[in-house]
mmCIF file of C-alpha atoms and ligand atoms in Angstrom:
data_model
loop_
_atom_site.group_PDB
_atom_site.id
_atom_site.type_symbol
_atom_site.label_atom_id
_atom_site.label_comp_id
_atom_site.label_asym_id
_atom_site.label_seq_id
_atom_site.Cartn_x
_atom_site.Cartn_y
_atom_site.Cartn_z
ATOM 1 C CA UNK A 1 -58.836 2.277 -38.611
ATOM 2 C CA UNK A 2 -59.727 0.744 -41.993
ATOM 3 C CA UNK A 3 -61.931 2.874 -44.246
ATOM 4 C CA UNK A 4 -64.743 1.543 -46.446
ATOM 5 C CA UNK A 5 -62.441 0.694 -49.341
ATOM 6 C CA UNK A 6 -59.409 -0.334 -47.291
ATOM 7 C CA UNK A 7 -59.982 -3.408 -45.192
ATOM 8 C CA UNK A 8 -56.383 -3.999 -44.180
ATOM 9 C CA UNK A 9 -55.731 -4.484 -40.503
ATOM 10 C CA UNK A 10 -53.590 -1.990 -38.611
ATOM 11 C CA UNK A 11 -52.918 -3.018 -35.037
ATOM 12 C CA UNK A 12 -51.517 -0.313 -32.726
ATOM 13 C CA UNK A 13 -47.843 -0.585 -31.851
ATOM 14 C CA UNK A 14 -47.895 -0.953 -28.079
ATOM 15 C CA UNK A 15 -44.983 -1.561 -25.817
ATOM 16 C CA UNK A 16 -46.193 -4.474 -23.711
ATOM 17 C CA UNK A 17 -44.670 -3.832 -20.286
ATOM 18 C CA UNK A 18 -47.056 -6.303 -18.681
ATOM 19 C CA UNK A 19 -46.767 -9.857 -17.318
ATOM 20 C CA UNK A 20 -47.562 -11.354 -20.740
ATOM 21 C CA UNK A 21 -48.298 -11.266 -23.536
ATOM 22 C CA UNK A 22 -45.128 -9.211 -23.857
ATOM 23 C CA UNK A 23 -43.558 -7.354 -26.754
ATOM 24 C CA UNK A 24 -42.590 -9.969 -29.321
ATOM 25 C CA UNK A 25 -38.988 -10.573 -30.248
ATOM 26 C CA UNK A 26 -38.596 -9.031 -33.769
ATOM 27 C CA UNK A 27 -37.030 -12.186 -35.197
ATOM 28 C CA UNK A 28 -39.962 -14.258 -33.983
ATOM 29 C CA UNK A 29 -42.340 -11.926 -35.862
ATOM 30 C CA UNK A 30 -40.330 -12.165 -39.055
ATOM 31 C CA UNK A 31 -40.261 -15.951 -38.849
ATOM 32 C CA UNK A 32 -44.067 -16.072 -38.879
ATOM 33 C CA UNK A 33 -44.126 -14.852 -42.496
ATOM 34 C CA UNK A 34 -42.334 -17.998 -43.705
ATOM 35 C CA UNK A 35 -44.436 -20.436 -45.756
ATOM 36 C CA UNK A 36 -46.684 -22.925 -44.026
ATOM 37 C CA UNK A 37 -45.695 -26.550 -44.676
ATOM 38 C CA UNK A 38 -47.430 -29.874 -44.061
ATOM 39 C CA UNK A 39 -47.384 -31.474 -40.653
ATOM 40 C CA UNK A 40 -44.918 -34.204 -41.616
ATOM 41 C CA UNK A 41 -42.752 -32.089 -43.875
ATOM 42 C CA UNK A 42 -39.094 -32.889 -43.073
ATOM 43 C CA UNK A 43 -38.555 -29.159 -42.578
ATOM 44 C CA UNK A 44 -41.235 -28.935 -39.883
ATOM 45 C CA UNK A 45 -39.937 -32.083 -38.186
ATOM 46 C CA UNK A 46 -36.487 -30.512 -38.076
ATOM 47 C CA UNK A 47 -37.899 -27.249 -36.677
ATOM 48 C CA UNK A 48 -39.687 -29.307 -34.046
ATOM 49 C CA UNK A 49 -36.513 -31.172 -33.077
ATOM 50 C CA UNK A 50 -34.599 -27.922 -32.771
ATOM 51 C CA UNK A 51 -37.384 -26.444 -30.630
ATOM 52 C CA UNK A 52 -37.176 -29.480 -28.349
ATOM 53 C CA UNK A 53 -33.417 -29.012 -28.009
ATOM 54 C CA UNK A 54 -33.879 -25.294 -27.292
ATOM 55 C CA UNK A 55 -36.578 -26.001 -24.718
ATOM 56 C CA UNK A 56 -34.352 -28.512 -22.919
ATOM 57 C CA UNK A 57 -31.730 -25.827 -22.657
ATOM 58 C CA UNK A 58 -34.030 -23.172 -21.158
ATOM 59 C CA UNK A 59 -35.671 -25.669 -18.801
ATOM 60 C CA UNK A 60 -32.200 -26.849 -17.728
ATOM 61 C CA UNK A 61 -32.934 -30.496 -18.413
ATOM 62 C CA UNK A 62 -31.862 -33.623 -20.256
ATOM 63 C CA UNK A 63 -35.475 -34.873 -20.387
ATOM 64 C CA UNK A 64 -36.078 -36.536 -23.747
ATOM 65 C CA UNK A 65 -39.810 -35.976 -23.253
ATOM 66 C CA UNK A 66 -39.795 -32.218 -23.761
ATOM 67 C CA UNK A 67 -42.271 -30.812 -26.296
ATOM 68 C CA UNK A 68 -44.079 -27.702 -27.437
ATOM 69 C CA UNK A 69 -47.875 -28.038 -27.099
ATOM 70 C CA UNK A 70 -50.604 -26.435 -29.251
ATOM 71 C CA UNK A 71 -52.196 -24.479 -26.410
ATOM 72 C CA UNK A 72 -51.478 -21.482 -24.201
ATOM 73 C CA UNK A 73 -49.845 -21.916 -20.780
ATOM 74 C CA UNK A 74 -53.087 -23.079 -19.196
ATOM 75 C CA UNK A 75 -53.217 -25.908 -21.733
ATOM 76 C CA UNK A 76 -49.795 -27.089 -20.590
ATOM 77 C CA UNK A 77 -50.990 -26.835 -16.989
ATOM 78 C CA UNK A 78 -53.967 -28.996 -17.932
ATOM 79 C CA UNK A 79 -51.623 -31.472 -19.677
ATOM 80 C CA UNK A 80 -49.471 -31.741 -16.531
ATOM 81 C CA UNK A 81 -52.461 -32.277 -14.271
ATOM 82 C CA UNK A 82 -54.416 -34.434 -16.733
ATOM 83 C CA UNK A 83 -51.564 -36.871 -17.332
ATOM 84 C CA UNK A 84 -49.881 -37.002 -13.929
ATOM 85 C CA UNK A 85 -52.622 -36.453 -11.351
ATOM 86 C CA UNK A 86 -54.856 -39.492 -11.240
ATOM 87 C CA UNK A 87 -58.299 -39.996 -9.733
ATOM 88 C CA UNK A 88 -58.098 -41.164 -6.132
ATOM 89 C CA UNK A 89 -54.512 -40.005 -5.628
ATOM 90 C CA UNK A 90 -53.439 -37.516 -2.983
ATOM 91 C CA UNK A 91 -52.350 -34.201 -4.452
ATOM 92 C CA UNK A 92 -50.680 -31.528 -2.314
ATOM 93 C CA UNK A 93 -50.469 -27.970 -3.562
ATOM 94 C CA UNK A 94 -48.750 -24.882 -2.233
ATOM 95 C CA UNK A 95 -50.961 -21.870 -2.973
ATOM 96 C CA UNK A 96 -49.886 -18.240 -2.755
ATOM 97 C CA UNK A 97 -51.625 -16.575 -5.705
ATOM 98 C CA UNK A 98 -54.017 -16.730 -8.622
ATOM 99 C CA UNK A 99 -52.146 -19.337 -10.678
ATOM 100 C CA UNK A 100 -51.627 -21.819 -7.867
ATOM 101 C CA UNK A 101 -55.386 -21.566 -7.313
ATOM 102 C CA UNK A 102 -55.895 -22.397 -11.001
ATOM 103 C CA UNK A 103 -53.686 -25.489 -10.635
ATOM 104 C CA UNK A 104 -55.711 -26.517 -7.616
ATOM 105 C CA UNK A 105 -59.006 -26.080 -9.511
ATOM 106 C CA UNK A 106 -57.713 -28.288 -12.332
ATOM 107 C CA UNK A 107 -56.611 -31.007 -9.918
ATOM 108 C CA UNK A 108 -60.019 -31.000 -8.239
ATOM 109 C CA UNK A 109 -61.639 -31.764 -11.605
ATOM 110 C CA UNK A 110 -59.524 -34.937 -11.887
ATOM 111 C CA UNK A 111 -61.263 -36.505 -8.902
ATOM 112 C CA UNK A 112 -58.100 -36.222 -6.857
ATOM 113 C CA UNK A 113 -57.901 -35.779 -3.083
ATOM 114 C CA UNK A 114 -56.565 -32.239 -2.912
ATOM 115 C CA UNK A 115 -54.653 -30.828 0.061
ATOM 116 C CA UNK A 116 -53.757 -27.164 0.100
ATOM 117 C CA UNK A 117 -51.197 -25.214 2.098
ATOM 118 C CA UNK A 118 -51.982 -21.546 1.773
ATOM 119 C CA UNK A 119 -49.762 -18.548 2.253
ATOM 120 C CA UNK A 120 -50.410 -14.819 1.944
ATOM 121 C CA UNK A 121 -50.108 -13.471 -1.604
ATOM 122 C CA UNK A 122 -46.605 -12.101 -2.163
ATOM 123 C CA UNK A 123 -44.924 -14.609 0.170
ATOM 124 C CA UNK A 124 -43.110 -17.859 -0.590
ATOM 125 C CA UNK A 125 -42.816 -21.119 1.355
ATOM 126 C CA UNK A 126 -39.903 -21.935 3.661
ATOM 127 C CA UNK A 127 -38.185 -25.289 3.820
ATOM 128 C CA UNK A 128 -39.778 -26.040 7.198
ATOM 129 C CA UNK A 129 -43.266 -25.275 5.864
ATOM 130 C CA UNK A 130 -42.717 -27.438 2.794
ATOM 131 C CA UNK A 131 -41.419 -30.337 4.870
ATOM 132 C CA UNK A 132 -44.239 -30.139 7.408
ATOM 133 C CA UNK A 133 -47.030 -30.007 4.819
ATOM 134 C CA UNK A 134 -45.651 -32.891 2.757
ATOM 135 C CA UNK A 135 -44.903 -35.067 5.784
ATOM 136 C CA UNK A 136 -48.399 -34.424 7.115
ATOM 137 C CA UNK A 137 -50.299 -35.158 3.887
ATOM 138 C CA UNK A 138 -48.104 -37.911 2.334
ATOM 139 C CA UNK A 139 -49.196 -37.084 -1.235
ATOM 140 C CA UNK A 140 -48.379 -38.980 -4.449
ATOM 141 C CA UNK A 141 -48.072 -35.673 -6.333
ATOM 142 C CA UNK A 142 -46.913 -32.232 -5.169
ATOM 143 C CA UNK A 143 -47.321 -28.979 -7.123
ATOM 144 C CA UNK A 144 -46.122 -25.396 -6.848
ATOM 145 C CA UNK A 145 -45.774 -22.267 -8.990
ATOM 146 C CA UNK A 146 -42.209 -21.095 -9.529
ATOM 147 C CA UNK A 147 -43.099 -17.575 -10.678
ATOM 148 C CA UNK A 148 -46.454 -16.358 -9.291
ATOM 149 C CA UNK A 149 -47.380 -13.830 -11.958
ATOM 150 C CA UNK A 150 -50.275 -12.535 -9.865
ATOM 151 C CA UNK A 151 -47.980 -11.469 -7.015
ATOM 152 C CA UNK A 152 -44.440 -11.217 -8.447
ATOM 153 C CA UNK A 153 -43.057 -13.857 -6.048
ATOM 154 C CA UNK A 154 -40.373 -16.354 -7.076
ATOM 155 C CA UNK A 155 -40.061 -19.762 -5.424
ATOM 156 C CA UNK A 156 -37.110 -21.780 -6.754
ATOM 157 C CA UNK A 157 -38.797 -24.947 -5.523
ATOM 158 C CA UNK A 158 -35.721 -26.549 -3.947
ATOM 159 C CA UNK A 159 -37.303 -26.731 -0.501
ATOM 160 C CA UNK A 160 -40.424 -28.360 -1.932
ATOM 161 C CA UNK A 161 -38.664 -30.902 -4.148
ATOM 162 C CA UNK A 162 -36.337 -31.949 -1.298
ATOM 163 C CA UNK A 163 -39.308 -32.718 0.946
ATOM 164 C CA UNK A 164 -41.204 -34.461 -1.879
ATOM 165 C CA UNK A 165 -38.209 -36.690 -2.708
ATOM 166 C CA UNK A 166 -38.170 -38.010 0.843
ATOM 167 C CA UNK A 167 -41.538 -39.666 0.284
ATOM 168 C CA UNK A 168 -40.934 -40.332 -3.436
ATOM 169 C CA UNK A 169 -43.731 -37.982 -4.567
ATOM 170 C CA UNK A 170 -43.823 -36.587 -8.098
ATOM 171 C CA UNK A 171 -43.300 -32.824 -8.367
ATOM 172 C CA UNK A 172 -45.133 -30.596 -10.867
ATOM 173 C CA UNK A 173 -43.827 -27.033 -11.310
ATOM 174 C CA UNK A 174 -45.520 -24.143 -13.103
ATOM 175 C CA UNK A 175 -42.642 -22.373 -14.865
ATOM 176 C CA UNK A 176 -44.944 -20.382 -17.152
ATOM 177 C CA UNK A 177 -43.518 -17.013 -16.231
ATOM 178 C CA UNK A 178 -39.964 -17.902 -15.286
ATOM 179 C CA UNK A 179 -38.862 -19.797 -18.414
ATOM 180 C CA UNK A 180 -36.370 -17.845 -20.486
ATOM 181 C CA UNK A 181 -36.005 -14.943 -18.064
ATOM 182 C CA UNK A 182 -34.692 -16.415 -14.817
ATOM 183 C CA UNK A 183 -33.205 -19.638 -13.449
ATOM 184 C CA UNK A 184 -35.623 -22.545 -13.902
ATOM 185 C CA UNK A 185 -33.137 -25.455 -13.875
ATOM 186 C CA UNK A 186 -35.592 -28.272 -13.372
ATOM 187 C CA UNK A 187 -33.002 -31.078 -13.254
ATOM 188 C CA UNK A 188 -30.958 -29.333 -10.564
ATOM 189 C CA UNK A 189 -34.093 -28.379 -8.608
ATOM 190 C CA UNK A 190 -35.553 -31.893 -8.950
ATOM 191 C CA UNK A 191 -38.815 -31.151 -10.759
ATOM 192 C CA UNK A 192 -40.486 -34.086 -12.560
ATOM 193 C CA UNK A 193 -43.019 -32.252 -14.707
ATOM 194 C CA UNK A 194 -42.506 -28.615 -15.705
ATOM 195 C CA UNK A 195 -44.551 -26.489 -18.070
ATOM 196 C CA UNK A 196 -44.454 -23.022 -19.568
ATOM 197 C CA UNK A 197 -45.793 -20.833 -22.380
ATOM 198 C CA UNK A 198 -44.496 -18.905 -25.382
ATOM 199 C CA UNK A 199 -45.621 -15.333 -24.589
ATOM 200 C CA UNK A 200 -43.787 -14.441 -21.376
ATOM 201 C CA UNK A 201 -40.071 -14.988 -20.704
ATOM 202 C CA UNK A 202 -39.582 -16.352 -24.228
ATOM 203 C CA UNK A 203 -41.185 -13.243 -25.804
ATOM 204 C CA UNK A 204 -43.048 -15.019 -28.595
ATOM 205 C CA UNK A 205 -46.728 -14.694 -29.535
ATOM 206 C CA UNK A 206 -49.171 -16.625 -27.346
ATOM 207 C CA UNK A 207 -50.632 -19.891 -28.568
ATOM 208 C CA UNK A 208 -47.920 -22.382 -27.730
ATOM 209 C CA UNK A 209 -46.729 -23.836 -24.485
ATOM 210 C CA UNK A 210 -44.116 -26.366 -23.444
ATOM 211 C CA UNK A 211 -43.864 -29.344 -21.164
ATOM 212 C CA UNK A 212 -40.903 -31.367 -19.928
ATOM 213 C CA UNK A 213 -41.243 -34.740 -18.219
ATOM 214 C CA UNK A 214 -38.560 -36.623 -16.269
ATOM 215 C CA UNK A 215 -37.806 -40.294 -17.130
ATOM 216 C CA UNK A 216 -39.302 -41.313 -13.784
ATOM 217 C CA UNK A 217 -42.578 -39.477 -14.427
ATOM 218 C CA UNK A 218 -42.676 -40.813 -17.994
ATOM 219 C CA UNK A 219 -42.354 -44.381 -16.682
ATOM 220 C CA UNK A 220 -45.254 -43.766 -14.321
ATOM 221 C CA UNK A 221 -47.323 -42.466 -17.213
ATOM 222 C CA UNK A 222 -46.542 -45.586 -19.259
ATOM 223 C CA UNK A 223 -47.622 -47.746 -16.327
ATOM 224 C CA UNK A 224 -50.897 -45.831 -15.855
ATOM 225 C CA UNK A 225 -53.733 -48.267 -16.585
ATOM 226 C CA UNK A 226 -56.674 -45.966 -17.324
ATOM 227 C CA UNK A 227 -56.452 -43.366 -20.126
ATOM 228 C CA UNK A 228 -56.304 -39.734 -19.042
ATOM 229 C CA UNK A 229 -59.631 -37.874 -19.428
ATOM 230 C CA UNK A 230 -57.970 -35.515 -21.893
ATOM 231 C CA UNK A 231 -57.493 -36.756 -25.435
ATOM 232 C CA UNK A 232 -56.142 -33.534 -26.964
ATOM 233 C CA UNK A 233 -53.466 -33.211 -24.293
ATOM 234 C CA UNK A 234 -52.720 -36.930 -23.884
ATOM 235 C CA UNK A 235 -48.917 -36.857 -23.802
ATOM 236 C CA UNK A 236 -48.500 -40.491 -24.839
ATOM 237 C CA UNK A 237 -50.416 -39.771 -28.063
ATOM 238 C CA UNK A 238 -48.613 -36.465 -28.597
ATOM 239 C CA UNK A 239 -45.212 -38.140 -28.164
ATOM 240 C CA UNK A 240 -45.992 -40.406 -31.134
ATOM 241 C CA UNK A 241 -46.143 -37.352 -33.351
ATOM 242 C CA UNK A 242 -42.908 -35.831 -32.088
ATOM 243 C CA UNK A 243 -40.960 -39.059 -32.310
ATOM 244 C CA UNK A 244 -40.776 -41.558 -35.169
ATOM 245 C CA UNK A 245 -43.056 -42.660 -36.821
ATOM 246 C CA UNK A 246 -44.545 -39.141 -36.411
ATOM 247 C CA UNK A 247 -48.163 -40.285 -36.307
ATOM 248 C CA UNK A 248 -50.740 -37.542 -36.911
ATOM 249 C CA UNK A 249 -52.461 -36.492 -33.684
ATOM 250 C CA UNK A 250 -53.669 -32.917 -34.261
ATOM 251 C CA UNK A 251 -52.636 -30.120 -36.629
ATOM 252 C CA UNK A 252 -49.974 -27.816 -35.226
ATOM 253 C CA UNK A 253 -49.553 -24.189 -36.337
ATOM 254 C CA UNK A 254 -46.259 -23.839 -38.272
ATOM 255 C CA UNK A 255 -45.959 -19.998 -37.995
ATOM 256 C CA UNK A 256 -46.201 -20.227 -34.202
ATOM 257 C CA UNK A 257 -43.590 -22.981 -34.201
ATOM 258 C CA UNK A 258 -41.313 -20.853 -36.420
ATOM 259 C CA UNK A 259 -41.703 -17.981 -33.960
ATOM 260 C CA UNK A 260 -40.866 -20.195 -30.988
ATOM 261 C CA UNK A 261 -37.879 -21.590 -32.867
ATOM 262 C CA UNK A 262 -36.530 -18.086 -33.356
ATOM 263 C CA UNK A 263 -37.394 -17.006 -29.813
ATOM 264 C CA UNK A 264 -35.285 -19.916 -28.560
ATOM 265 C CA UNK A 265 -32.505 -19.172 -31.066
ATOM 266 C CA UNK A 266 -32.294 -15.629 -29.716
ATOM 267 C CA UNK A 267 -31.957 -17.012 -26.177
ATOM 268 C CA UNK A 268 -29.254 -19.411 -27.286
ATOM 269 C CA UNK A 269 -27.260 -16.731 -29.101
ATOM 270 C CA UNK A 270 -27.312 -14.386 -26.131
ATOM 271 C CA UNK A 271 -26.564 -17.220 -23.714
ATOM 272 C CA UNK A 272 -28.966 -18.190 -20.962
ATOM 273 C CA UNK A 273 -26.850 -16.814 -18.097
ATOM 274 C CA UNK A 274 -26.353 -13.488 -19.898
ATOM 275 C CA UNK A 275 -30.076 -13.286 -20.541
ATOM 276 C CA UNK A 276 -30.923 -13.887 -16.864
ATOM 277 C CA UNK A 277 -28.386 -11.240 -15.905
ATOM 278 C CA UNK A 278 -29.925 -8.728 -18.315
ATOM 279 C CA UNK A 279 -33.352 -9.312 -16.749
ATOM 280 C CA UNK A 280 -31.978 -9.001 -13.225
ATOM 281 C CA UNK A 281 -30.268 -5.772 -14.109
ATOM 282 C CA UNK A 282 -33.404 -4.278 -15.708
ATOM 283 C CA UNK A 283 -35.386 -5.326 -12.643
ATOM 284 C CA UNK A 284 -33.035 -3.584 -10.238
ATOM 285 C CA UNK A 285 -33.104 -0.438 -12.314
ATOM 286 C CA UNK A 286 -36.902 -0.499 -12.562
ATOM 287 C CA UNK A 287 -37.394 -1.205 -8.839
ATOM 288 C CA UNK A 288 -35.039 1.616 -7.863
ATOM 289 C CA UNK A 289 -37.016 3.999 -10.103
ATOM 290 C CA UNK A 290 -40.355 2.807 -8.715
ATOM 291 C CA UNK A 291 -39.194 3.181 -5.101
ATOM 292 C CA UNK A 292 -38.036 6.701 -5.862
ATOM 293 C CA UNK A 293 -41.547 7.473 -7.123
ATOM 294 C CA UNK A 294 -42.934 6.046 -3.849
ATOM 295 C CA UNK A 295 -44.428 2.862 -5.250
ATOM 296 C CA UNK A 296 -44.479 0.111 -2.637
ATOM 297 C CA UNK A 297 -43.280 -3.404 -3.531
ATOM 298 C CA UNK A 298 -45.803 -6.223 -2.991
ATOM 299 C CA UNK A 299 -43.065 -8.804 -2.340
ATOM 300 C CA UNK A 300 -41.290 -7.621 0.779
ATOM 301 C CA UNK A 301 -38.141 -9.733 0.551
ATOM 302 C CA UNK A 302 -36.050 -8.594 -2.471
ATOM 303 C CA UNK A 303 -34.664 -12.151 -2.837
ATOM 304 C CA UNK A 304 -38.171 -13.490 -3.452
ATOM 305 C CA UNK A 305 -38.965 -11.105 -6.315
ATOM 306 C CA UNK A 306 -39.255 -12.096 -9.964
ATOM 307 C CA UNK A 307 -36.588 -10.358 -12.030
ATOM 308 C CA UNK A 308 -38.832 -9.579 -14.953
ATOM 309 C CA UNK A 309 -42.085 -8.642 -13.238
ATOM 310 C CA UNK A 310 -42.289 -5.825 -10.708
ATOM 311 C CA UNK A 311 -45.455 -5.819 -8.594
ATOM 312 C CA UNK A 312 -46.163 -2.580 -6.742
ATOM 313 C CA UNK A 313 -48.873 -0.653 -4.945
ATOM 314 C CA UNK A 314 -49.194 2.887 -6.318
ATOM 315 C CA UNK A 315 -48.367 5.853 -4.073
ATOM 316 C CA UNK A 316 -51.206 7.281 -1.948
ATOM 317 C CA UNK A 317 -53.675 9.292 -4.018
ATOM 318 C CA UNK A 318 -52.780 7.613 -7.338
ATOM 319 C CA UNK A 319 -55.602 5.712 -9.053
ATOM 320 C CA UNK A 320 -54.041 2.647 -10.694
ATOM 321 C CA UNK A 321 -56.739 2.297 -13.388
ATOM 322 C CA UNK A 322 -56.362 5.931 -14.469
ATOM 323 C CA UNK A 323 -52.598 5.602 -14.474
ATOM 324 C CA UNK A 324 -52.736 2.539 -16.709
ATOM 325 C CA UNK A 325 -55.186 4.215 -19.075
ATOM 326 C CA UNK A 326 -52.937 7.274 -19.373
ATOM 327 C CA UNK A 327 -49.854 5.178 -20.055
ATOM 328 C CA UNK A 328 -51.697 3.513 -22.931
ATOM 329 C CA UNK A 329 -53.347 6.632 -24.357
ATOM 330 C CA UNK A 330 -50.362 8.932 -24.114
ATOM 331 C CA UNK A 331 -47.407 6.570 -24.446
ATOM 332 C CA UNK A 332 -48.724 3.379 -26.090
ATOM 333 C CA UNK A 333 -47.522 1.460 -23.046
ATOM 334 C CA UNK A 334 -49.442 -1.396 -21.508
ATOM 335 C CA UNK A 335 -48.967 -2.524 -17.916
ATOM 336 C CA UNK A 336 -51.287 -4.891 -16.060
ATOM 337 C CA UNK A 337 -53.675 -4.541 -13.142
ATOM 338 C CA UNK A 338 -53.871 -6.924 -10.207
ATOM 339 C CA UNK A 339 -55.718 -10.251 -10.388
ATOM 340 C CA UNK A 340 -58.107 -11.736 -7.818
ATOM 341 C CA UNK A 341 -57.588 -10.253 -4.362
ATOM 342 C CA UNK A 342 -55.078 -7.761 -5.809
ATOM 343 C CA UNK A 343 -57.542 -6.378 -8.391
ATOM 344 C CA UNK A 344 -57.619 -2.582 -8.232
ATOM 345 C CA UNK A 345 -54.747 -2.536 -5.740
ATOM 346 C CA UNK A 346 -51.512 -3.167 -7.585
ATOM 347 C CA UNK A 347 -49.709 -2.699 -10.877
ATOM 348 C CA UNK A 348 -47.745 -5.449 -12.581
ATOM 349 C CA UNK A 349 -44.907 -4.178 -14.720
ATOM 350 C CA UNK A 350 -42.979 -6.643 -16.827
ATOM 351 C CA UNK A 351 -39.593 -6.140 -18.430
ATOM 352 C CA UNK A 352 -39.233 -9.247 -20.541
ATOM 353 C CA UNK A 353 -37.160 -10.169 -23.567
ATOM 354 C CA UNK A 354 -36.501 -7.155 -25.796
ATOM 355 C CA UNK A 355 -37.890 -4.783 -23.125
ATOM 356 C CA UNK A 356 -35.312 -5.769 -20.483
ATOM 357 C CA UNK A 357 -32.736 -3.116 -21.376
ATOM 358 C CA UNK A 358 -31.510 0.070 -19.692
ATOM 359 C CA UNK A 359 -32.976 2.227 -22.494
ATOM 360 C CA UNK A 360 -36.399 0.604 -22.291
ATOM 361 C CA UNK A 361 -36.552 0.865 -18.490
ATOM 362 C CA UNK A 362 -35.561 4.546 -18.801
ATOM 363 C CA UNK A 363 -38.264 5.033 -21.419
ATOM 364 C CA UNK A 364 -40.835 3.375 -19.168
ATOM 365 C CA UNK A 365 -39.869 5.346 -16.067
ATOM 366 C CA UNK A 366 -39.990 8.688 -17.860
ATOM 367 C CA UNK A 367 -43.435 7.849 -19.296
ATOM 368 C CA UNK A 368 -44.572 6.874 -15.800
ATOM 369 C CA UNK A 369 -43.257 10.121 -14.298
ATOM 370 C CA UNK A 370 -45.074 12.100 -16.980
ATOM 371 C CA UNK A 371 -48.351 10.325 -16.130
ATOM 372 C CA UNK A 372 -48.229 10.678 -12.360
HETATM 373 C C1 PLP B 401 -49.842 -16.796 -17.595
HETATM 374 C C2 PLP B 401 -49.743 -17.888 -16.598
HETATM 375 C C3 PLP B 401 -50.477 -19.076 -16.743
HETATM 376 C C4 PLP B 401 -51.489 -19.274 -17.827
HETATM 377 O O1 PLP B 401 -50.962 -19.142 -19.096
HETATM 378 P P1 PLP B 401 -51.889 -18.724 -20.341
HETATM 379 O O2 PLP B 401 -50.894 -18.691 -21.463
HETATM 380 O O3 PLP B 401 -52.490 -17.407 -20.026
HETATM 381 O O4 PLP B 401 -52.917 -19.771 -20.522
HETATM 382 C C5 PLP B 401 -50.277 -20.068 -15.817
HETATM 383 N N1 PLP B 401 -49.419 -19.916 -14.799
HETATM 384 C C6 PLP B 401 -48.716 -18.786 -14.631
HETATM 385 C C7 PLP B 401 -47.775 -18.676 -13.472
HETATM 386 C C8 PLP B 401 -48.856 -17.736 -15.515
HETATM 387 O O5 PLP B 401 -48.158 -16.611 -15.352
#
C-alpha cells in the first residue's frame, strides 16, 4: 500500500485463472508503455490495419469489415444487435446461459419480436432442435453464443447456421470467450456477424472488443433506411475511420490498441492451430486433476466443453466461496464463482493464453490441493 509520502500504485500480482479478465500476455503489457500518438498518425493507422489482419486470422474470415471497437465485449454485442437487429424484425435466440440472456435483453430493447429457445445451462443445441426452432419462427436474424462463459459449454454453431441459411436468415455469434483459444472459424461455420473481446482468449487487457461482418450482412446494413439507435457503435460511421479517408468518429486508446496488436502477434507467431492445441492439452490436464479431486463437471458431454474454461461443482462439504478466498489469500490465484442460477454452486477455472501450459496447470492444481 502507498504510504503518506509515496503515492505510487502497486497492484498485486495475481494469477488470473478465471474466465476473464485473464493474466495478460507479457508482450501486450510492454507494448502499452509505447508513446501515445494522434488518432490519424500513420503509425496508428498501420497498427490498426495490422490488428484488422490479425483479427481476420483468429476469426477465420476474409471479411473486409473486421474492426476493433472501443468497448468491452458487451459493447461489441451491442454493436452487433444495434446494427443488425431492426425494430419490427423477428429475432430468434438460442439461450443456455447468462450471456445468451444478455443478448436477448439487448434485442428486446431494439423493439424486435424476440423468440427464445431455452435449454438447461451446461447443454448445447442439437441440429434437430436448431432446425425445428428456426423453421417454426421464420426469423430474419438468429443468434447464439459459441462459448457460454457462464456454463463452460461450447457450441460450434454449424447446426444453427445450416438451419438459418435455409431461410436466408442472418446469423449473429457471440465469440467473446472462444476467440484466440479454440476454433471459431466464422467463414467455415457460416456466421454473418461475430464479435469478441480483448481480455479472454486473446489475453490482453479489457477495454477493446472486435467485430467481423460478412459482405452479405454489410450490404444489408447499407440498405437499412433508418439509422441505428446507437451513434457510438454505428458501424457505418466507424468504418469511415478505419478506411480512407479515416474520418474522426471517436478517440481510440492507442495503448490498448498496441496491446491488442501484440496479443495478436503472439497468436500469429505460435500459429493458431498450435495455440488451440495448447489450450486443449491444458484443459485435459486440468480436468483430469479436478476429477481426481472429486470436482464434478457442469458440462456432461466432454465434446461440448470449452478448452480454456473448466466449470465444476466442488466436492461435497467444500464451500466454493471459502475455497476461492483461500486461493487468493494464500496463493494469489483468482478463479471465478458461478453467475445467475449457478451463483454459489460452481467454480469457473480458466486456463487462457500464458496460463495454458503444463507448468501453470500443475501450479494451479497443487495450490488447489493445498486449499482443500
Ligand atoms: C465476457 C463475455 C461477454 C461480455 O464481455 P465484457 O467484456 O465483460 O463486456 C459477453 N459474452 C460472453 C460469452 C462473455 O464471456
